[in-house]
Amino acid sequence: MSLKNEILPKGIRKRGDTYQWSRQINGERKFGTALTLKQAIKARENAHIEIQAFSDKKTKTDTVHKMTVEEGIKEVLANYEASARPSTYTNALSAYKTIAREFGKDKLLTEISTQEIDLFIRRLKAKNLKNGTINVRLVFLSKLISTAKDYNWIETVPSIHWLKNNNGRIRYFTQEEEESILANIDTFCKDVIITLIDTGMRKGEVLGLKAEN
């Protein structure tokens, strides 16, 4: 078969002594020139991988940047309403009103940084709120952030600098606080945390338990 009558794969054509290739996926197009047909076929295959990776990344980025604080809070509150006690939902509603007001309901979740959270804490401290009260707000903020990560609304999780309780008195978790804490703990260690809360045992004591105990 002569070169003139050579049957070429789709997306490849002969131009002089070279082979021109092109590939288009989801509106993204790549093209190039190769010296041999084998090189052109390989380049076109690699272009498919690159275009698909770029398209997937673009789709992920577009999804991530759409969610605002207000939209994220609505989703989290819907989860609380469906699974938590009414009192826990009421506490969550109050906390998220504060969070929406302080961060701005139209702020993108991707824009909430560690520095932004530190400023949030400072503003609450300026209102003479106790560390324990602020930490309760941070529990609900942490829930919003973890949900955003699970739902792919954010790529990077900011750090939360929890405050040390320095009330100088013995206090106990309320039922609502315990539920809020457990809601932000992975399933695999939840039983251990419940045991710690309910018995007052030290971590080492719980981890040292055996079946006969």
Coordinates of C-alpha atoms in Angstrom, one line a residue:
M1 CA 0.0 0.0 0.0
S2 CA 1.4 3.4 -0.9
L3 CA 1.7 6.2 1.6
K4 CA -0.8 8.1 -0.5
N5 CA -3.4 5.5 0.1
E6 CA -2.4 4.8 3.7
I7 CA -5.4 4.3 6.0
L8 CA -4.9 6.4 9.1
P9 CA -6.6 6.2 12.5
K10 CA -9.3 8.7 13.4
G11 CA -7.8 12.1 14.4
I12 CA -4.6 11.6 12.5
R13 CA -3.7 12.8 9.0
K14 CA -0.6 12.9 6.8
R15 CA 0.8 16.3 6.0
G16 CA 4.0 16.1 3.9
D17 CA 6.5 13.9 5.8
T18 CA 4.8 14.3 9.2
Y19 CA 1.6 13.2 10.9
Q20 CA -0.7 15.7 12.4
W21 CA -3.0 14.5 15.3
S22 CA -5.8 16.1 17.2
R23 CA -8.1 15.1 20.2
Q24 CA -11.1 16.9 21.6
I25 CA -13.1 15.9 24.8
N26 CA -15.7 18.0 26.5
G27 CA -14.8 21.1 24.5
E28 CA -11.1 20.8 25.3
R29 CA -8.8 20.3 22.2
K30 CA -5.2 19.3 21.9
F31 CA -3.2 18.9 18.7
G32 CA 0.3 18.4 17.5
T33 CA 2.7 17.0 14.9
A34 CA 4.8 13.8 15.0
L35 CA 7.5 12.3 12.7
T36 CA 6.0 8.8 12.6
L37 CA 2.5 7.3 12.8
K38 CA 3.4 5.4 15.9
Q39 CA 4.5 8.6 17.7
A40 CA 1.3 10.4 16.5
I41 CA -0.9 7.6 17.9
K42 CA 0.9 7.6 21.3
A43 CA 0.7 11.4 21.5
R44 CA -3.0 11.4 20.8
E45 CA -3.6 8.7 23.5
N46 CA -1.6 10.8 26.0
A47 CA -3.6 13.9 25.1
H48 CA -6.8 12.0 26.0
I49 CA -5.4 11.3 29.5
E50 CA -4.3 14.9 29.9
I51 CA -7.6 16.4 28.7
Q52 CA -9.7 14.0 30.9
A53 CA -7.6 14.9 34.0
F54 CA -7.9 18.6 33.3
S55 CA -11.7 18.2 32.7
D56 CA -12.1 16.3 36.0
K57 CA -10.1 18.9 37.9
K58 CA -12.1 21.7 36.4
T59 CA -15.4 20.1 37.3
K60 CA -14.1 19.5 40.8
T61 CA -13.0 23.1 41.2
D62 CA -16.2 24.4 39.8
T63 CA -18.2 22.3 42.4
V64 CA -16.0 23.4 45.2
H65 CA -16.2 27.1 44.6
K66 CA -20.0 27.2 44.4
M67 CA -20.9 26.6 48.1
T68 CA -21.3 29.6 50.4
V69 CA -21.5 29.6 54.2
E70 CA -25.2 30.0 54.1
E71 CA -25.7 27.1 51.7
G72 CA -23.4 24.9 53.7
I73 CA -25.2 25.7 56.9
K74 CA -28.5 24.8 55.4
E75 CA -27.2 21.4 54.4
V76 CA -25.7 20.7 57.9
L77 CA -28.9 21.9 59.6
A78 CA -30.9 19.5 57.5
N79 CA -28.8 16.7 58.7
Y80 CA -29.2 17.8 62.3
E81 CA -33.0 18.1 61.9
A82 CA -33.2 14.6 60.5
S83 CA -31.1 12.8 63.1
A84 CA -30.5 14.9 66.2
R85 CA -32.7 15.7 69.2
P86 CA -34.8 18.8 69.0
S87 CA -32.7 20.5 71.6
T88 CA -29.5 19.8 69.7
Y89 CA -31.0 21.2 66.5
T90 CA -32.0 24.3 68.4
N91 CA -28.5 24.7 69.7
A92 CA -27.1 24.1 66.3
L93 CA -29.4 26.7 64.8
S94 CA -28.3 29.3 67.3
A95 CA -24.6 28.5 66.8
Y96 CA -24.9 28.7 63.0
K97 CA -26.6 32.0 63.1
T98 CA -23.6 33.3 64.9
I99 CA -21.2 31.7 62.4
A100 CA -23.2 33.1 59.4
R101 CA -23.2 36.6 60.9
E102 CA -19.5 36.6 61.8
F103 CA -18.1 35.0 58.6
G104 CA -20.8 36.4 56.2
K105 CA -23.5 34.2 54.7
D106 CA -22.3 34.9 51.2
K107 CA -18.6 34.0 51.9
L108 CA -17.4 30.9 50.1
L109 CA -16.5 28.0 52.2
T110 CA -13.2 27.8 50.4
E111 CA -12.3 31.2 51.8
I112 CA -12.6 30.2 55.4
S113 CA -8.9 29.9 56.5
T114 CA -7.2 29.2 59.8
Q115 CA -6.6 32.9 60.1
E116 CA -10.3 33.6 59.5
I117 CA -11.2 31.2 62.3
D118 CA -8.7 32.8 64.7
L119 CA -10.2 36.2 64.0
F120 CA -13.7 34.6 64.7
I121 CA -12.4 33.4 68.0
R122 CA -11.0 36.8 68.9
R123 CA -14.3 38.5 68.1
L124 CA -16.2 36.1 70.4
K125 CA -13.6 36.6 73.2
A126 CA -14.1 40.4 72.8
K127 CA -17.8 39.8 73.7
N128 CA -16.6 38.4 77.0
L129 CA -17.7 34.8 76.2
K130 CA -16.1 32.1 78.2
N131 CA -13.7 29.7 76.5
G132 CA -16.2 26.8 77.0
T133 CA -18.9 28.7 75.3
I134 CA -16.6 29.6 72.4
N135 CA -15.6 26.0 72.1
V136 CA -19.2 25.0 71.7
R137 CA -19.5 27.4 68.8
L138 CA -16.3 25.8 67.4
V139 CA -17.8 22.3 67.6
F140 CA -20.5 23.4 65.2
L141 CA -18.0 25.2 63.0
S142 CA -15.9 22.0 62.9
K143 CA -19.0 20.1 61.8
L144 CA -19.6 22.5 59.0
I145 CA -16.0 22.2 57.8
S146 CA -15.9 18.3 58.1
T147 CA -19.2 18.1 56.1
A148 CA -17.7 20.5 53.5
K149 CA -14.7 18.2 53.1
D150 CA -16.9 15.0 53.0
Y151 CA -19.1 16.6 50.3
N152 CA -16.2 17.9 48.3
W153 CA -17.1 21.6 48.9
I154 CA -13.5 22.3 50.0
E155 CA -10.2 20.7 49.2
T156 CA -8.1 22.1 52.2
V157 CA -9.3 21.8 55.8
P158 CA -8.3 24.8 57.9
S159 CA -7.1 24.3 61.5
I160 CA -9.2 25.1 64.5
H161 CA -7.3 26.3 67.6
W162 CA -9.5 25.1 70.5
L163 CA -9.4 27.1 73.7
K164 CA -8.4 25.8 77.0
N165 CA -11.3 25.7 79.5
N166 CA -10.1 27.8 82.4
N167 CA -13.4 28.3 84.3
G168 CA -11.8 27.1 87.6
R169 CA -14.7 24.9 88.4
I170 CA -15.9 21.3 87.8
R171 CA -18.4 21.1 85.1
Y172 CA -20.1 18.3 83.1
F173 CA -21.1 17.9 79.5
T174 CA -24.7 18.6 78.8
Q175 CA -26.5 16.1 76.7
E176 CA -26.4 18.6 73.8
E177 CA -22.7 19.1 74.1
E178 CA -22.1 15.3 74.2
E179 CA -24.1 14.8 71.1
S180 CA -22.3 17.7 69.3
I181 CA -18.9 16.1 70.2
L182 CA -19.9 12.6 69.1
A183 CA -21.3 14.0 65.8
N184 CA -17.8 15.0 64.8
I185 CA -16.0 11.8 65.7
D186 CA -15.3 8.9 63.4
T187 CA -17.4 5.8 63.9
F188 CA -14.4 3.5 64.7
C189 CA -13.5 5.4 67.9
K190 CA -16.9 6.6 69.0
D191 CA -17.5 3.7 71.5
V192 CA -14.2 4.6 73.2
I193 CA -15.1 8.2 73.5
I194 CA -18.6 7.3 74.9
T195 CA -16.9 5.1 77.5
L196 CA -14.5 7.9 78.5
I197 CA -17.3 10.3 78.9
D198 CA -19.7 8.0 80.8
T199 CA -17.1 6.5 83.2
G200 CA -14.5 9.2 83.6
M201 CA -11.8 6.6 82.9
R202 CA -8.4 7.7 81.6
K203 CA -7.5 7.0 78.0
G204 CA -4.8 4.5 79.0
E205 CA -7.3 2.6 81.3
V206 CA -9.8 2.3 78.5
L207 CA -7.2 1.2 75.9
G208 CA -5.9 -1.4 78.4
L209 CA -9.3 -3.1 78.9
K210 CA -9.4 -6.8 78.1
A211 CA -12.4 -9.0 77.3
E212 CA -12.4 -10.5 80.8
N213 CA -12.8 -6.9 82.3

